[in-house]
Amino acid sequence: MKLVIGSHVSFTSSKQLLGSLNEALSYNANTFMLYTGSTQSTKRGVIDEKITLKAHELMKENEIDPKNVIVHAPYIINFANRSDEEKYNFYINFFTEELNRCNALGLDKIVLHPGSATTCTKEEGIKNIAYALNKVFKNTPYTNVLLEFMAGKGNEIGSSIDELKAIIDLIEDKTRIYVCLDTCHMNDAGIDLNYFDEFLNEFDKKIGINKIKCIHINDSKNVVGAHKDRHDNIGYGTISFDTLLNIIYNERIDCPRILETPYINRGEKDATSPYKQEIEMIRNKKFIDFIQ
Ligand code: FE
Ligand code: FE
Ligand code: ZN
């Protein structure tokens, strides 16, 4: 198995996919993940065809397979609640457009946080999510959706294999629905990642291991089962570098590994990306204490 490793990178309206790719290359990554705009808003620009073509040429030169490049939907989409029908439909339309944007970018995978059931039960939330996705799939020809394994913060849906399975079971076109694991989320949801293979056994039995199309690699600031969702740099959190390495190099899952660890000095003027060092540490299988 070839290691496919990258990180979350920025996507600007001027440089678009080419800017994202160049950032990834500067980290010596062979894949990357992007948001097509702000993570917190649904404001989106037009995808420039020329830039996209150029980016795909450069990907080819650098042996980056576009099938390994991941898009992430903005956090504010929430298909779980349906008490406000107007909002629910807005999210459906926005996500439909988002899938069309993926298609315009020549990328075929988008990660989605399933949703948070704040005005209904989780059971109803699961039905609402599946209904929305079925509608989106009917109106878009391509693009696969990867449901992210969540930390179980508040009323978040998708923090167990069974909840993800419950959504997938209700999806009409099963060829377009997949799962994205997230090591921080799994830890916070209550899974001891020292027993990752046992988790995979259960996942394989209930959903199928081939449904895992991406893994977010993050350490966690909190203990197992904290239901918090605060990412840490690899080797600095409670999961540990060695446990994360075992997951990264696990031969049973053949899919991209994407870092979403926090910037060093985040929010300050000298904030810097940790991804180049973290990718190097992962490739060398050796932890280096690079954060003062
Ligand atoms: Fe996410
Ligand atoms: Fe994630
Ligand atoms: Zn998270």
PDB file of C-alpha atoms and ligand atoms in Angstrom:
ATOM      1  CA  MET A   1       0.000   0.000   0.000  1.00  0.00           C
ATOM      2  CA  LYS A   2       1.292   3.435  -0.952  1.00  0.00           C
ATOM      3  CA  LEU A   3       1.035   6.055   1.779  1.00  0.00           C
ATOM      4  CA  VAL A   4      -1.337   8.800   0.656  1.00  0.00           C
ATOM      5  CA  ILE A   5      -0.928  11.658   3.090  1.00  0.00           C
ATOM      6  CA  GLY A   6      -1.891  15.307   3.073  1.00  0.00           C
ATOM      7  CA  SER A   7      -3.627  17.945   5.077  1.00  0.00           C
ATOM      8  CA  HIS A   8      -6.382  20.466   5.050  1.00  0.00           C
ATOM      9  CA  VAL A   9      -5.245  23.371   2.827  1.00  0.00           C
ATOM     10  CA  SER A  10      -6.752  26.741   1.976  1.00  0.00           C
ATOM     11  CA  PHE A  11      -8.807  27.522  -1.115  1.00  0.00           C
ATOM     12  CA  THR A  12      -9.002  31.142  -2.183  1.00  0.00           C
ATOM     13  CA  SER A  13     -11.282  32.673  -4.788  1.00  0.00           C
ATOM     14  CA  SER A  14      -8.307  33.897  -6.834  1.00  0.00           C
ATOM     15  CA  LYS A  15      -5.996  30.859  -6.828  1.00  0.00           C
ATOM     16  CA  GLN A  16      -8.609  28.146  -6.282  1.00  0.00           C
ATOM     17  CA  LEU A  17      -7.492  24.532  -6.833  1.00  0.00           C
ATOM     18  CA  LEU A  18      -4.054  25.606  -8.050  1.00  0.00           C
ATOM     19  CA  GLY A  19      -3.388  27.474  -4.801  1.00  0.00           C
ATOM     20  CA  SER A  20      -4.566  24.508  -2.736  1.00  0.00           C
ATOM     21  CA  LEU A  21      -2.344  22.142  -4.721  1.00  0.00           C
ATOM     22  CA  ASN A  22       0.721  24.374  -4.398  1.00  0.00           C
ATOM     23  CA  GLU A  23       0.191  24.605  -0.646  1.00  0.00           C
ATOM     24  CA  ALA A  24      -0.031  20.794  -0.464  1.00  0.00           C
ATOM     25  CA  LEU A  25       3.147  20.433  -2.536  1.00  0.00           C
ATOM     26  CA  SER A  26       4.961  22.786  -0.154  1.00  0.00           C
ATOM     27  CA  TYR A  27       4.208  20.269   2.619  1.00  0.00           C
ATOM     28  CA  ASN A  28       5.522  17.355   0.499  1.00  0.00           C
ATOM     29  CA  ALA A  29       2.014  15.944   0.584  1.00  0.00           C
ATOM     30  CA  ASN A  30       0.635  13.664  -2.125  1.00  0.00           C
ATOM     31  CA  THR A  31      -2.965  14.625  -1.497  1.00  0.00           C
ATOM     32  CA  PHE A  32      -4.984  17.365   0.241  1.00  0.00           C
ATOM     33  CA  MET A  33      -8.403  18.425   1.469  1.00  0.00           C
ATOM     34  CA  LEU A  34     -10.100  21.748   0.819  1.00  0.00           C
ATOM     35  CA  TYR A  35     -13.250  23.687   1.550  1.00  0.00           C
ATOM     36  CA  THR A  36     -14.571  25.460  -1.557  1.00  0.00           C
ATOM     37  CA  GLY A  37     -15.021  28.605   0.567  1.00  0.00           C
ATOM     38  CA  SER A  38     -15.371  29.596   4.209  1.00  0.00           C
ATOM     39  CA  THR A  39     -15.893  26.666   6.584  1.00  0.00           C
ATOM     40  CA  GLN A  40     -18.515  28.646   8.501  1.00  0.00           C
ATOM     41  CA  SER A  41     -20.527  30.205   5.697  1.00  0.00           C
ATOM     42  CA  THR A  42     -22.280  29.192   2.506  1.00  0.00           C
ATOM     43  CA  LYS A  43     -20.886  32.068   0.442  1.00  0.00           C
ATOM     44  CA  ARG A  44     -19.240  30.565  -2.630  1.00  0.00           C
ATOM     45  CA  GLY A  45     -17.605  31.926  -5.795  1.00  0.00           C
ATOM     46  CA  VAL A  46     -17.510  30.580  -9.325  1.00  0.00           C
ATOM     47  CA  ILE A  47     -15.070  27.795 -10.196  1.00  0.00           C
ATOM     48  CA  ASP A  48     -12.625  28.925 -12.905  1.00  0.00           C
ATOM     49  CA  GLU A  49     -12.258  26.241 -15.548  1.00  0.00           C
ATOM     50  CA  LYS A  50      -8.796  27.359 -16.707  1.00  0.00           C
ATOM     51  CA  ILE A  51      -7.354  27.269 -13.193  1.00  0.00           C
ATOM     52  CA  THR A  52      -8.903  23.847 -12.644  1.00  0.00           C
ATOM     53  CA  LEU A  53      -7.338  22.485 -15.836  1.00  0.00           C
ATOM     54  CA  LYS A  54      -3.934  23.885 -14.883  1.00  0.00           C
ATOM     55  CA  ALA A  55      -4.210  22.350 -11.421  1.00  0.00           C
ATOM     56  CA  HIS A  56      -5.048  18.942 -12.876  1.00  0.00           C
ATOM     57  CA  GLU A  57      -2.017  19.135 -15.188  1.00  0.00           C
ATOM     58  CA  LEU A  58       0.206  19.966 -12.237  1.00  0.00           C
ATOM     59  CA  MET A  59      -1.351  17.132 -10.208  1.00  0.00           C
ATOM     60  CA  LYS A  60      -0.494  14.722 -12.998  1.00  0.00           C
ATOM     61  CA  GLU A  61       3.103  15.965 -13.120  1.00  0.00           C
ATOM     62  CA  ASN A  62       3.379  15.407  -9.391  1.00  0.00           C
ATOM     63  CA  GLU A  63       1.636  12.031  -9.446  1.00  0.00           C
ATOM     64  CA  ILE A  64      -1.252  13.221  -7.323  1.00  0.00           C
ATOM     65  CA  ASP A  65      -4.389  11.252  -8.086  1.00  0.00           C
ATOM     66  CA  PRO A  66      -7.446  13.571  -8.067  1.00  0.00           C
ATOM     67  CA  LYS A  67      -9.407  10.625  -6.667  1.00  0.00           C
ATOM     68  CA  ASN A  68      -7.424  11.088  -3.462  1.00  0.00           C
ATOM     69  CA  VAL A  69      -8.224  14.789  -3.174  1.00  0.00           C
ATOM     70  CA  ILE A  70     -11.069  15.478  -0.754  1.00  0.00           C
ATOM     71  CA  VAL A  71     -13.533  18.343  -0.449  1.00  0.00           C
ATOM     72  CA  HIS A  72     -15.120  19.151   2.930  1.00  0.00           C
ATOM     73  CA  ALA A  73     -18.603  20.661   3.181  1.00  0.00           C
ATOM     74  CA  PRO A  74     -19.016  23.714   5.455  1.00  0.00           C
ATOM     75  CA  TYR A  75     -19.901  22.958   9.071  1.00  0.00           C
ATOM     76  CA  ILE A  76     -23.134  24.889   9.080  1.00  0.00           C
ATOM     77  CA  ILE A  77     -25.016  22.429   6.879  1.00  0.00           C
ATOM     78  CA  ASN A  78     -27.262  20.467   9.222  1.00  0.00           C
ATOM     79  CA  PHE A  79     -29.686  17.989   7.701  1.00  0.00           C
ATOM     80  CA  ALA A  80     -30.814  16.521  11.041  1.00  0.00           C
ATOM     81  CA  ASN A  81     -33.468  19.118  11.913  1.00  0.00           C
ATOM     82  CA  ARG A  82     -36.565  19.709   9.887  1.00  0.00           C
ATOM     83  CA  SER A  83     -38.541  22.020  12.151  1.00  0.00           C
ATOM     84  CA  ASP A  84     -37.642  24.911   9.838  1.00  0.00           C
ATOM     85  CA  GLU A  85     -38.492  23.596   6.383  1.00  0.00           C
ATOM     86  CA  GLU A  86     -37.084  26.684   4.660  1.00  0.00           C
ATOM     87  CA  LYS A  87     -33.693  26.210   6.282  1.00  0.00           C
ATOM     88  CA  TYR A  88     -33.745  22.473   5.566  1.00  0.00           C
ATOM     89  CA  ASN A  89     -34.398  23.148   1.882  1.00  0.00           C
ATOM     90  CA  PHE A  90     -31.736  25.849   1.818  1.00  0.00           C
ATOM     91  CA  TYR A  91     -29.168  23.323   3.029  1.00  0.00           C
ATOM     92  CA  ILE A  92     -30.342  20.787   0.434  1.00  0.00           C
ATOM     93  CA  ASN A  93     -29.964  23.336  -2.362  1.00  0.00           C
ATOM     94  CA  PHE A  94     -26.628  24.552  -1.058  1.00  0.00           C
ATOM     95  CA  PHE A  95     -25.242  21.025  -0.755  1.00  0.00           C
ATOM     96  CA  THR A  96     -26.503  20.218  -4.255  1.00  0.00           C
ATOM     97  CA  GLU A  97     -24.508  23.211  -5.526  1.00  0.00           C
ATOM     98  CA  GLU A  98     -21.530  22.092  -3.490  1.00  0.00           C
ATOM     99  CA  LEU A  99     -21.594  18.691  -5.208  1.00  0.00           C
ATOM    100  CA  ASN A 100     -21.786  20.429  -8.572  1.00  0.00           C
ATOM    101  CA  ARG A 101     -18.763  22.520  -7.575  1.00  0.00           C
ATOM    102  CA  CYS A 102     -16.844  19.320  -6.735  1.00  0.00           C
ATOM    103  CA  ASN A 103     -17.710  18.061 -10.176  1.00  0.00           C
ATOM    104  CA  ALA A 104     -16.493  21.305 -11.762  1.00  0.00           C
ATOM    105  CA  LEU A 105     -13.240  20.900  -9.815  1.00  0.00           C
ATOM    106  CA  GLY A 106     -12.852  17.348 -11.102  1.00  0.00           C
ATOM    107  CA  LEU A 107     -13.025  15.949  -7.573  1.00  0.00           C
ATOM    108  CA  ASP A 108     -15.373  13.142  -6.619  1.00  0.00           C
ATOM    109  CA  LYS A 109     -15.472  13.020  -2.814  1.00  0.00           C
ATOM    110  CA  ILE A 110     -16.997  15.383  -0.298  1.00  0.00           C
ATOM    111  CA  VAL A 111     -16.943  14.918   3.482  1.00  0.00           C
ATOM    112  CA  LEU A 112     -20.082  15.868   5.380  1.00  0.00           C
ATOM    113  CA  HIS A 113     -20.807  16.153   9.092  1.00  0.00           C
ATOM    114  CA  PRO A 114     -24.092  14.228   9.218  1.00  0.00           C
ATOM    115  CA  GLY A 115     -25.842  16.730  11.498  1.00  0.00           C
ATOM    116  CA  SER A 116     -26.943  17.546  15.005  1.00  0.00           C
ATOM    117  CA  ALA A 117     -30.464  16.742  16.205  1.00  0.00           C
ATOM    118  CA  THR A 118     -31.313  19.841  18.224  1.00  0.00           C
ATOM    119  CA  THR A 119     -35.063  20.050  17.574  1.00  0.00           C
ATOM    120  CA  CYS A 120     -35.882  16.351  17.195  1.00  0.00           C
ATOM    121  CA  THR A 121     -34.824  12.904  18.348  1.00  0.00           C
ATOM    122  CA  LYS A 122     -31.745  11.242  16.898  1.00  0.00           C
ATOM    123  CA  GLU A 123     -33.973   8.677  15.164  1.00  0.00           C
ATOM    124  CA  GLU A 124     -35.870  11.462  13.386  1.00  0.00           C
ATOM    125  CA  GLY A 125     -32.578  13.233  12.692  1.00  0.00           C
ATOM    126  CA  ILE A 126     -31.221  10.144  10.948  1.00  0.00           C
ATOM    127  CA  LYS A 127     -34.323  10.001   8.724  1.00  0.00           C
ATOM    128  CA  ASN A 128     -34.046  13.704   7.912  1.00  0.00           C
ATOM    129  CA  ILE A 129     -30.379  13.328   6.946  1.00  0.00           C
ATOM    130  CA  ALA A 130     -31.089  10.369   4.674  1.00  0.00           C
ATOM    131  CA  TYR A 131     -34.061  12.102   3.061  1.00  0.00           C
ATOM    132  CA  ALA A 132     -31.928  15.161   2.279  1.00  0.00           C
ATOM    133  CA  LEU A 133     -29.075  13.089   0.845  1.00  0.00           C
ATOM    134  CA  ASN A 134     -31.443  11.060  -1.327  1.00  0.00           C
ATOM    135  CA  LYS A 135     -32.818  14.308  -2.704  1.00  0.00           C
ATOM    136  CA  VAL A 136     -29.337  15.706  -3.357  1.00  0.00           C
ATOM    137  CA  PHE A 137     -28.233  12.510  -5.092  1.00  0.00           C
ATOM    138  CA  LYS A 138     -31.248  12.614  -7.394  1.00  0.00           C
ATOM    139  CA  ASN A 139     -30.302  16.099  -8.562  1.00  0.00           C
ATOM    140  CA  THR A 140     -26.571  15.542  -9.045  1.00  0.00           C
ATOM    141  CA  PRO A 141     -25.003  13.033 -11.418  1.00  0.00           C
ATOM    142  CA  TYR A 142     -21.684  12.501  -9.649  1.00  0.00           C
ATOM    143  CA  THR A 143     -19.774  13.151  -6.444  1.00  0.00           C
ATOM    144  CA  ASN A 144     -19.702  10.732  -3.545  1.00  0.00           C
ATOM    145  CA  VAL A 145     -20.558  11.742  -0.001  1.00  0.00           C
ATOM    146  CA  LEU A 146     -18.384  10.633   2.906  1.00  0.00           C
ATOM    147  CA  LEU A 147     -20.229  10.794   6.227  1.00  0.00           C
ATOM    148  CA  GLU A 148     -17.756  11.787   8.923  1.00  0.00           C
ATOM    149  CA  PHE A 149     -17.475   9.822  12.152  1.00  0.00           C
ATOM    150  CA  MET A 150     -18.263  12.461  14.793  1.00  0.00           C
ATOM    151  CA  ALA A 151     -17.152  13.045  18.393  1.00  0.00           C
ATOM    152  CA  GLY A 152     -20.709  12.974  19.729  1.00  0.00           C
ATOM    153  CA  LYS A 153     -20.616  16.550  21.008  1.00  0.00           C
ATOM    154  CA  GLY A 154     -24.102  17.634  22.108  1.00  0.00           C
ATOM    155  CA  ASN A 155     -26.676  16.014  19.843  1.00  0.00           C
ATOM    156  CA  GLU A 156     -24.266  15.192  17.033  1.00  0.00           C
ATOM    157  CA  ILE A 157     -25.306  12.207  14.918  1.00  0.00           C
ATOM    158  CA  GLY A 158     -22.713   9.794  13.535  1.00  0.00           C
ATOM    159  CA  SER A 159     -20.548   9.124  16.582  1.00  0.00           C
ATOM    160  CA  SER A 160     -20.928   5.351  16.342  1.00  0.00           C
ATOM    161  CA  ILE A 161     -20.836   2.651  13.687  1.00  0.00           C
ATOM    162  CA  ASP A 162     -24.523   1.959  14.322  1.00  0.00           C
ATOM    163  CA  GLU A 163     -25.605   5.569  13.763  1.00  0.00           C
ATOM    164  CA  LEU A 164     -23.638   5.808  10.520  1.00  0.00           C
ATOM    165  CA  LYS A 165     -25.076   2.475   9.422  1.00  0.00           C
ATOM    166  CA  ALA A 166     -28.602   3.693  10.205  1.00  0.00           C
ATOM    167  CA  ILE A 167     -28.134   6.609   7.787  1.00  0.00           C
ATOM    168  CA  ILE A 168     -26.486   4.491   5.082  1.00  0.00           C
ATOM    169  CA  ASP A 169     -29.300   1.922   5.316  1.00  0.00           C
ATOM    170  CA  LEU A 170     -31.771   4.624   4.272  1.00  0.00           C
ATOM    171  CA  ILE A 171     -29.760   5.848   1.268  1.00  0.00           C
ATOM    172  CA  GLU A 172     -31.223   4.716  -2.041  1.00  0.00           C
ATOM    173  CA  ASP A 173     -28.021   4.915  -4.112  1.00  0.00           C
ATOM    174  CA  LYS A 174     -25.521   3.042  -1.951  1.00  0.00           C
ATOM    175  CA  THR A 175     -22.780   3.475  -4.575  1.00  0.00           C
ATOM    176  CA  ARG A 176     -22.404   7.134  -3.592  1.00  0.00           C
ATOM    177  CA  ILE A 177     -22.324   6.945   0.202  1.00  0.00           C
ATOM    178  CA  TYR A 178     -19.112   6.331   2.160  1.00  0.00           C
ATOM    179  CA  VAL A 179     -17.503   7.079   5.517  1.00  0.00           C
ATOM    180  CA  CYS A 180     -14.651   9.329   6.643  1.00  0.00           C
ATOM    181  CA  LEU A 181     -13.040   8.341   9.943  1.00  0.00           C
ATOM    182  CA  ASP A 182     -11.479  10.950  12.215  1.00  0.00           C
ATOM    183  CA  THR A 183      -9.105   9.736  14.918  1.00  0.00           C
ATOM    184  CA  CYS A 184      -9.815  12.662  17.270  1.00  0.00           C
ATOM    185  CA  HIS A 185     -13.560  12.209  16.860  1.00  0.00           C
ATOM    186  CA  MET A 186     -13.364   8.450  17.401  1.00  0.00           C
ATOM    187  CA  ASN A 187     -11.288   8.908  20.557  1.00  0.00           C
ATOM    188  CA  ASP A 188     -13.701  11.531  21.874  1.00  0.00           C
ATOM    189  CA  ALA A 189     -16.677   9.356  20.948  1.00  0.00           C
ATOM    190  CA  GLY A 190     -15.341   6.669  23.284  1.00  0.00           C
ATOM    191  CA  ILE A 191     -13.258   4.408  21.067  1.00  0.00           C
ATOM    192  CA  ASP A 192      -9.892   3.345  22.454  1.00  0.00           C
ATOM    193  CA  LEU A 193      -7.703   3.605  19.356  1.00  0.00           C
ATOM    194  CA  ASN A 194      -5.209   1.146  20.793  1.00  0.00           C
ATOM    195  CA  TYR A 195      -7.787  -1.399  19.649  1.00  0.00           C
ATOM    196  CA  PHE A 196      -8.247   0.040  16.162  1.00  0.00           C
ATOM    197  CA  ASP A 197      -8.282  -3.384  14.500  1.00  0.00           C
ATOM    198  CA  GLU A 198     -11.171  -4.496  16.702  1.00  0.00           C
ATOM    199  CA  PHE A 199     -13.020  -1.353  15.626  1.00  0.00           C
ATOM    200  CA  LEU A 200     -12.301  -2.225  11.983  1.00  0.00           C
ATOM    201  CA  ASN A 201     -13.636  -5.752  12.511  1.00  0.00           C
ATOM    202  CA  GLU A 202     -16.927  -4.372  13.809  1.00  0.00           C
ATOM    203  CA  PHE A 203     -17.044  -1.744  11.049  1.00  0.00           C
ATOM    204  CA  ASP A 204     -16.440  -4.412   8.429  1.00  0.00           C
ATOM    205  CA  LYS A 205     -19.194  -6.614   9.788  1.00  0.00           C
ATOM    206  CA  LYS A 206     -21.773  -3.819   9.965  1.00  0.00           C
ATOM    207  CA  ILE A 207     -20.915  -1.431   7.114  1.00  0.00           C
ATOM    208  CA  GLY A 208     -17.995  -2.902   5.156  1.00  0.00           C
ATOM    209  CA  ILE A 209     -14.392  -1.790   5.387  1.00  0.00           C
ATOM    210  CA  ASN A 210     -14.388  -0.773   1.696  1.00  0.00           C
ATOM    211  CA  LYS A 211     -16.774   2.064   2.620  1.00  0.00           C
ATOM    212  CA  ILE A 212     -13.960   3.922   4.414  1.00  0.00           C
ATOM    213  CA  LYS A 213     -12.658   6.422   1.851  1.00  0.00           C
ATOM    214  CA  CYS A 214     -10.738   8.876   4.028  1.00  0.00           C
ATOM    215  CA  ILE A 215      -9.219   9.123   7.508  1.00  0.00           C
ATOM    216  CA  HIS A 216      -8.684  12.420   9.272  1.00  0.00           C
ATOM    217  CA  ILE A 217      -5.528  12.093  11.340  1.00  0.00           C
ATOM    218  CA  ASN A 218      -5.613  14.212  14.476  1.00  0.00           C
ATOM    219  CA  ASP A 219      -4.466  13.806  18.029  1.00  0.00           C
ATOM    220  CA  SER A 220      -6.993  14.782  20.717  1.00  0.00           C
ATOM    221  CA  LYS A 221      -6.771  17.252  23.578  1.00  0.00           C
ATOM    222  CA  ASN A 222      -9.243  15.132  25.541  1.00  0.00           C
ATOM    223  CA  VAL A 223      -9.515  11.662  27.021  1.00  0.00           C
ATOM    224  CA  VAL A 224     -11.400   8.745  25.456  1.00  0.00           C
ATOM    225  CA  GLY A 225     -15.145   9.366  25.590  1.00  0.00           C
ATOM    226  CA  ALA A 226     -14.934  13.096  26.408  1.00  0.00           C
ATOM    227  CA  HIS A 227     -17.359  14.028  23.556  1.00  0.00           C
ATOM    228  CA  LYS A 228     -15.413  17.260  23.057  1.00  0.00           C
ATOM    229  CA  ASP A 229     -13.804  17.401  19.573  1.00  0.00           C
ATOM    230  CA  ARG A 230     -10.647  19.427  20.124  1.00  0.00           C
ATOM    231  CA  HIS A 231      -7.885  18.434  17.744  1.00  0.00           C
ATOM    232  CA  ASP A 232      -4.242  18.363  18.795  1.00  0.00           C
ATOM    233  CA  ASN A 233      -0.969  18.050  16.878  1.00  0.00           C
ATOM    234  CA  ILE A 234       0.136  14.474  16.381  1.00  0.00           C
ATOM    235  CA  GLY A 235       2.114  13.173  19.313  1.00  0.00           C
ATOM    236  CA  TYR A 236       0.987  16.041  21.565  1.00  0.00           C
ATOM    237  CA  GLY A 237      -2.422  14.735  22.584  1.00  0.00           C
ATOM    238  CA  THR A 238      -3.925  11.791  24.428  1.00  0.00           C
ATOM    239  CA  ILE A 239      -3.910   9.376  21.464  1.00  0.00           C
ATOM    240  CA  SER A 240      -0.098   9.348  21.049  1.00  0.00           C
ATOM    241  CA  PHE A 241       2.180   9.296  18.040  1.00  0.00           C
ATOM    242  CA  ASP A 242       2.646   5.515  17.955  1.00  0.00           C
ATOM    243  CA  THR A 243      -1.075   4.759  18.052  1.00  0.00           C
ATOM    244  CA  LEU A 244      -1.674   7.243  15.234  1.00  0.00           C
ATOM    245  CA  LEU A 245       1.187   5.710  13.220  1.00  0.00           C
ATOM    246  CA  ASN A 246      -0.398   2.271  13.558  1.00  0.00           C
ATOM    247  CA  ILE A 247      -3.634   3.650  12.123  1.00  0.00           C
ATOM    248  CA  ILE A 248      -1.866   5.570   9.339  1.00  0.00           C
ATOM    249  CA  TYR A 249       0.063   2.475   8.253  1.00  0.00           C
ATOM    250  CA  ASN A 250      -2.823   0.028   8.734  1.00  0.00           C
ATOM    251  CA  GLU A 251      -2.840  -2.011   5.515  1.00  0.00           C
ATOM    252  CA  ARG A 252      -6.527  -2.858   5.799  1.00  0.00           C
ATOM    253  CA  ILE A 253      -7.655   0.622   4.774  1.00  0.00           C
ATOM    254  CA  ASP A 254      -6.463   1.911   1.424  1.00  0.00           C
ATOM    255  CA  CYS A 255      -7.483   5.589   1.373  1.00  0.00           C
ATOM    256  CA  PRO A 256      -6.034   9.078   1.919  1.00  0.00           C
ATOM    257  CA  ARG A 257      -4.898  10.184   5.367  1.00  0.00           C
ATOM    258  CA  ILE A 258      -5.631  13.877   5.990  1.00  0.00           C
ATOM    259  CA  LEU A 259      -4.230  15.996   8.826  1.00  0.00           C
ATOM    260  CA  GLU A 260      -6.543  18.573  10.430  1.00  0.00           C
ATOM    261  CA  THR A 261      -4.259  19.397  13.324  1.00  0.00           C
ATOM    262  CA  PRO A 262      -4.138  22.957  14.676  1.00  0.00           C
ATOM    263  CA  TYR A 263      -1.756  25.631  13.464  1.00  0.00           C
ATOM    264  CA  ILE A 264       1.093  26.515  15.796  1.00  0.00           C
ATOM    265  CA  ASN A 265       0.286  29.777  17.611  1.00  0.00           C
ATOM    266  CA  ARG A 266      -3.172  29.700  16.096  1.00  0.00           C
ATOM    267  CA  GLY A 267      -4.927  33.051  16.015  1.00  0.00           C
ATOM    268  CA  GLU A 268      -1.677  34.962  16.432  1.00  0.00           C
ATOM    269  CA  LYS A 269       0.417  36.896  13.911  1.00  0.00           C
ATOM    270  CA  ASP A 270       3.101  34.230  13.767  1.00  0.00           C
ATOM    271  CA  ALA A 271       0.677  31.341  13.281  1.00  0.00           C
ATOM    272  CA  THR A 272       2.397  28.637  11.223  1.00  0.00           C
ATOM    273  CA  SER A 273       1.286  25.430   9.599  1.00  0.00           C
ATOM    274  CA  PRO A 274       2.480  22.218  11.260  1.00  0.00           C
ATOM    275  CA  TYR A 275       1.795  20.050   8.216  1.00  0.00           C
ATOM    276  CA  LYS A 276       5.242  19.905   6.614  1.00  0.00           C
ATOM    277  CA  GLN A 277       6.810  18.678   9.844  1.00  0.00           C
ATOM    278  CA  GLU A 278       3.956  16.322  10.682  1.00  0.00           C
ATOM    279  CA  ILE A 279       4.043  14.720   7.223  1.00  0.00           C
ATOM    280  CA  GLU A 280       7.811  14.311   7.513  1.00  0.00           C
ATOM    281  CA  MET A 281       7.415  12.716  10.955  1.00  0.00           C
ATOM    282  CA  ILE A 282       4.821  10.326   9.563  1.00  0.00           C
ATOM    283  CA  ARG A 283       6.957   9.379   6.563  1.00  0.00           C
ATOM    284  CA  ASN A 284      10.018   8.828   8.786  1.00  0.00           C
ATOM    285  CA  LYS A 285       7.903   7.133  11.483  1.00  0.00           C
ATOM    286  CA  LYS A 286       9.743   9.231  14.013  1.00  0.00           C
ATOM    287  CA  PHE A 287       8.374  11.842  16.385  1.00  0.00           C
ATOM    288  CA  ILE A 288      10.223  15.154  16.638  1.00  0.00           C
ATOM    289  CA  ASP A 289       9.241  17.671  19.296  1.00  0.00           C
ATOM    290  CA  PHE A 290       8.936  20.683  16.963  1.00  0.00           C
ATOM    291  CA  ILE A 291       6.497  22.836  18.896  1.00  0.00           C
ATOM    292  CA  GLN A 292       8.029  25.031  21.592  1.00  0.00           C
TER     293      GLN A 292
HETATM  294 FE    FE B   1     -14.946  17.369   9.577  1.00  0.00          FE
HETATM  295 FE    FE B   2     -12.419  15.698  10.700  1.00  0.00          FE
HETATM  296 ZN    ZN B   3     -13.238  17.708  14.563  1.00  0.00          ZN
END
